[in-house]
Amino acid sequence: MRKKIIAGNWKMNKTPKEAVELTRMLKGLVDTDKSDVVFCVPAIDLIPVGEVLKGTNISLGAENVYYEESGAYTGEISPSMLKEVGVKYVIIGHSERRQYFAETDETVNKKVKKILEHDMIPIMCCGETLEQREAGITIEHIRIQVKKGLRDLSASDAEKVIIAYEPIWAIGTGKTATSNQAQEVCHAIRTVLGEIFGDTAEKMRIMYGGSVNGKNAAELFTMADIDGGLVGGASLKADFEKIVNY
Ligand code: PEP
């Protein structure tokens, strides 16, 4: 039985002061052990948010990391820096990073390996554009992203990785994939995971992300291959409670 996981992706929102206020407001609403709950916050908010989360079941997550240990990489943050401040999960390969910051399947793969080396859990994102969906190449595209992102991983490492299926046309647009559309792709992801890692695929968690809200969460999260959600906009509001307690 796979434990559900619901992660908020705050993106580039909330100053440290605002982040502390939001965390204080949300923590009483979403502190549960029924599902894994994660707040993925901007790097500058990690330390103060981590302080407020102490003593709760809510985990701290980062939105990115660099794949080198240290050195002349101005502006980047290393895996040990994240680990030291209590980060447990790291989002990798979000479509916004692929679109605006030149993230590729190759850099995603390097980051996934580094995160695992440092005993953190990668949440590796994949997803198709509207053009790819309309051209009928969604599954093909997702299979490539998953294979390249997880290249050279052992089954025991892969087991720790979480895949987030996020159709790009559904992110921040208010257009959610139907539960059947989301299930179809998440099932295809589990199939490709099975081809690479065998039975381990059944233990791996696959999340859906894209305009999840308090109204659609239950239907999405109860589909056979959907093990929770990556939530953008709605994770910044009290509505996040309805998603976590779907
Ligand atoms: C996201 O940022 O990963 C996301 C799914 O955003 P939203 O929920 O706002 O569509």
Coordinates of C-alpha atoms and ligand atoms in Angstrom, one line a residue:
M1 CA 0.0 0.0 0.0
R2 CA 1.5 3.3 -1.1
K3 CA 1.1 6.2 1.4
K4 CA -0.4 9.3 -0.2
I5 CA 1.8 12.4 -0.5
I6 CA 0.5 15.9 -0.9
A7 CA 3.1 18.6 -1.5
G8 CA 2.6 22.3 -1.8
N9 CA 4.9 24.1 -4.3
W10 CA 5.0 27.7 -3.2
K11 CA 7.0 28.7 -6.3
M12 CA 8.5 32.3 -6.0
N13 CA 6.0 33.5 -3.4
K14 CA 6.3 34.6 0.2
T15 CA 9.0 36.6 1.8
P16 CA 10.5 34.9 5.0
K17 CA 8.1 36.9 7.2
E18 CA 5.1 36.0 5.1
A19 CA 6.2 32.4 4.9
V20 CA 6.3 32.1 8.6
E21 CA 2.8 33.6 8.9
L22 CA 1.5 31.2 6.2
T23 CA 3.1 28.2 7.8
R24 CA 1.7 29.1 11.2
M25 CA -1.8 29.4 9.7
L26 CA -1.6 26.2 7.7
K27 CA 0.2 23.9 10.1
G28 CA -2.8 23.4 12.4
L29 CA -5.0 22.6 9.4
V30 CA -2.8 20.1 7.6
D31 CA -0.8 18.3 10.3
T32 CA -1.7 14.7 9.8
D33 CA 0.0 11.3 9.7
K34 CA -2.6 9.8 7.2
S35 CA -0.6 11.2 4.3
D36 CA 2.8 12.7 3.9
V37 CA 2.5 16.5 3.7
V38 CA 5.3 18.6 2.4
F39 CA 5.8 22.4 2.1
C40 CA 8.2 23.1 -0.8
V41 CA 9.3 26.7 -0.3
P42 CA 11.7 29.2 -1.8
A43 CA 15.3 28.7 -0.6
I44 CA 15.3 31.8 1.5
D45 CA 12.3 30.6 3.4
L46 CA 13.6 27.1 4.2
I47 CA 15.2 28.0 7.6
P48 CA 12.3 30.0 9.1
V49 CA 9.7 27.7 7.8
G50 CA 11.7 24.7 9.0
E51 CA 11.6 26.2 12.5
V52 CA 7.9 26.6 12.5
L53 CA 7.4 23.0 11.2
K54 CA 9.4 21.5 14.1
G55 CA 7.3 19.1 16.1
T56 CA 4.7 18.6 13.3
N57 CA 4.3 15.8 10.8
I58 CA 4.8 18.2 7.9
S59 CA 8.1 17.9 6.0
L60 CA 10.3 20.6 4.5
G61 CA 10.9 20.6 0.7
A62 CA 13.0 22.7 -1.6
E63 CA 12.1 23.7 -5.2
N64 CA 15.5 23.1 -6.8
V65 CA 19.1 22.2 -6.1
Y66 CA 22.4 22.2 -8.0
Y67 CA 24.2 18.9 -8.8
E68 CA 27.7 19.9 -7.6
E69 CA 28.9 19.6 -4.0
S70 CA 30.4 23.1 -3.7
G71 CA 32.5 25.7 -5.6
A72 CA 32.3 28.4 -8.2
Y73 CA 28.6 28.2 -9.1
T74 CA 27.4 31.7 -8.2
G75 CA 23.8 31.8 -7.1
E76 CA 23.3 28.0 -6.7
I77 CA 22.5 25.9 -3.7
S78 CA 24.1 22.6 -2.9
P79 CA 22.5 19.4 -1.7
S80 CA 24.4 19.5 1.6
M81 CA 23.1 23.1 2.2
L82 CA 19.6 21.8 1.9
K83 CA 20.2 18.7 4.0
E84 CA 21.7 20.7 6.8
V85 CA 18.6 22.9 7.2
G86 CA 16.3 19.9 7.4
V87 CA 15.1 19.5 3.8
K88 CA 13.6 16.1 3.1
Y89 CA 12.1 16.5 -0.4
V90 CA 13.4 18.4 -3.5
I91 CA 11.3 19.2 -6.6
I92 CA 13.3 18.6 -9.7
G93 CA 12.5 19.4 -13.4
H94 CA 9.4 21.4 -12.8
S95 CA 8.1 22.6 -16.2
E96 CA 8.8 26.2 -15.1
R97 CA 12.4 25.4 -14.6
R98 CA 12.6 23.6 -17.9
Q99 CA 10.9 26.5 -19.7
Y100 CA 12.7 29.5 -18.0
F101 CA 15.9 28.1 -16.6
A102 CA 17.1 25.6 -19.2
E103 CA 16.6 22.5 -17.1
T104 CA 16.9 19.4 -19.3
D105 CA 16.4 15.7 -18.8
E106 CA 20.2 15.4 -18.4
T107 CA 20.4 18.0 -15.6
V108 CA 17.4 16.5 -14.0
N109 CA 19.1 13.1 -14.0
K110 CA 22.2 14.5 -12.4
K111 CA 20.1 16.3 -9.7
V112 CA 18.1 13.2 -9.0
K113 CA 21.3 11.2 -8.3
K114 CA 22.8 13.9 -6.1
I115 CA 19.6 14.3 -4.1
L116 CA 19.6 10.5 -3.4
E117 CA 23.3 10.5 -2.5
H118 CA 22.4 13.0 0.2
D119 CA 19.5 11.0 1.5
M120 CA 16.8 13.3 0.4
I121 CA 13.8 12.4 -1.8
P122 CA 13.5 13.8 -5.4
I123 CA 10.1 14.8 -6.7
M124 CA 10.8 14.5 -10.4
C125 CA 8.3 16.4 -12.6
C126 CA 7.3 15.4 -16.1
G127 CA 4.5 16.6 -18.3
E128 CA 3.4 17.4 -21.8
T129 CA 2.5 20.7 -23.5
L130 CA -0.9 21.3 -25.0
E131 CA 0.6 20.9 -28.5
Q132 CA 2.0 17.5 -27.6
R133 CA -1.3 16.4 -26.2
E134 CA -3.1 17.5 -29.3
A135 CA -0.6 15.8 -31.5
G136 CA -1.2 12.5 -29.7
I137 CA 2.4 12.2 -28.4
T138 CA 1.8 12.6 -24.6
I139 CA 2.7 9.1 -23.6
E140 CA 5.7 8.9 -25.8
H141 CA 7.0 12.2 -24.5
I142 CA 6.4 11.2 -20.8
R143 CA 8.1 7.9 -21.3
I144 CA 11.2 9.7 -22.6
Q145 CA 11.3 12.2 -19.8
V146 CA 11.0 9.4 -17.2
K147 CA 13.6 7.2 -18.8
K148 CA 16.1 10.0 -19.2
G149 CA 15.5 11.5 -15.8
L150 CA 16.0 8.1 -14.0
R151 CA 18.8 6.9 -16.2
D152 CA 21.4 4.6 -14.4
L153 CA 19.4 4.4 -11.2
S154 CA 19.3 1.1 -9.3
A155 CA 15.9 -0.3 -8.4
S156 CA 16.6 0.4 -4.7
D157 CA 17.3 4.1 -5.5
A158 CA 14.4 4.4 -7.8
E159 CA 12.1 3.2 -5.1
K160 CA 12.7 6.4 -3.2
V161 CA 12.0 8.7 -6.1
I162 CA 8.5 10.3 -6.5
I163 CA 7.3 11.2 -10.0
A164 CA 5.0 14.2 -10.4
Y165 CA 2.9 14.1 -13.6
E166 CA 2.1 17.7 -14.4
P167 CA 0.5 18.4 -17.7
I168 CA 1.9 21.9 -18.6
W169 CA -1.5 23.1 -19.9
A170 CA -3.0 22.4 -16.5
I171 CA -0.5 24.3 -14.4
G172 CA -1.8 27.5 -13.0
T173 CA -4.5 27.7 -15.6
G174 CA -7.5 26.4 -13.7
K175 CA -7.8 23.6 -16.3
T176 CA -7.4 20.3 -14.5
A177 CA -6.9 17.1 -16.3
T178 CA -9.9 14.9 -15.8
S179 CA -9.3 12.0 -13.4
N180 CA -9.3 9.6 -16.3
Q181 CA -6.7 11.6 -18.3
A182 CA -4.5 11.9 -15.2
Q183 CA -4.9 8.2 -14.4
E184 CA -4.1 7.2 -18.0
V185 CA -0.7 9.0 -17.9
C186 CA 0.1 8.0 -14.4
H187 CA -0.6 4.3 -15.4
A188 CA 1.7 4.8 -18.4
I189 CA 4.4 6.1 -16.0
R190 CA 4.0 3.1 -13.8
T191 CA 4.3 0.8 -16.9
V192 CA 7.6 2.4 -18.0
L193 CA 8.8 2.2 -14.4
G194 CA 8.0 -1.5 -14.4
E195 CA 9.9 -2.0 -17.7
I196 CA 13.0 -0.4 -16.1
F197 CA 12.8 -1.4 -12.4
G198 CA 10.5 -4.4 -12.4
D199 CA 8.3 -5.0 -9.3
T200 CA 9.8 -1.9 -7.7
A201 CA 7.4 0.2 -9.8
E202 CA 4.5 -0.9 -7.7
K203 CA 6.1 0.7 -4.6
M204 CA 6.9 4.0 -6.3
R205 CA 4.7 7.0 -5.8
I206 CA 3.3 9.0 -8.6
M207 CA 1.6 12.4 -8.0
Y208 CA -0.7 14.4 -10.2
G209 CA -0.2 18.2 -10.4
G210 CA -2.1 20.9 -12.3
S211 CA -4.8 23.1 -10.8
V212 CA -5.6 20.7 -8.0
N213 CA -8.1 22.2 -5.6
G214 CA -10.4 21.3 -2.7
K215 CA -13.1 20.2 -5.1
N216 CA -11.2 17.9 -7.5
A217 CA -8.6 16.4 -5.1
A218 CA -10.7 13.5 -3.9
E219 CA -11.5 12.2 -7.4
L220 CA -8.0 12.6 -8.6
F221 CA -6.2 11.1 -5.5
T222 CA -8.4 8.0 -5.5
M223 CA -7.5 6.9 -9.0
A224 CA -5.5 3.6 -9.0
D225 CA -2.1 5.0 -10.0
I226 CA -2.3 8.5 -8.4
D227 CA -0.7 8.6 -5.0
G228 CA -1.3 12.3 -4.2
G229 CA -0.7 15.7 -5.6
L230 CA 1.8 18.5 -6.2
V231 CA -0.2 21.7 -5.6
G232 CA 0.8 25.2 -6.6
G233 CA -1.7 28.0 -6.2
A234 CA -4.0 26.3 -3.7
S235 CA -1.1 25.5 -1.4
L236 CA -0.9 29.1 -0.5
K237 CA -4.4 29.3 0.9
A238 CA -6.4 27.7 3.7
D239 CA -8.0 25.7 0.9
F240 CA -4.9 23.5 1.1
E241 CA -6.6 21.9 4.1
K242 CA -9.4 20.5 1.9
I243 CA -6.8 19.0 -0.4
V244 CA -4.8 17.3 2.3
N245 CA -7.9 16.1 4.0
Y246 CA -9.6 15.1 0.8
Ligands
PEP1 C1 2.7 23.4 -9.7 O1 3.2 24.4 -9.6 O2 3.4 22.4 -9.7 C2 1.2 23.3 -9.9 C3 0.7 22.2 -10.2 O3 0.6 24.5 -9.9 P1 -1.0 24.8 -9.8 O4 -1.5 23.8 -8.8 O5 -1.2 26.2 -9.5 O6 -1.6 24.4 -11.2

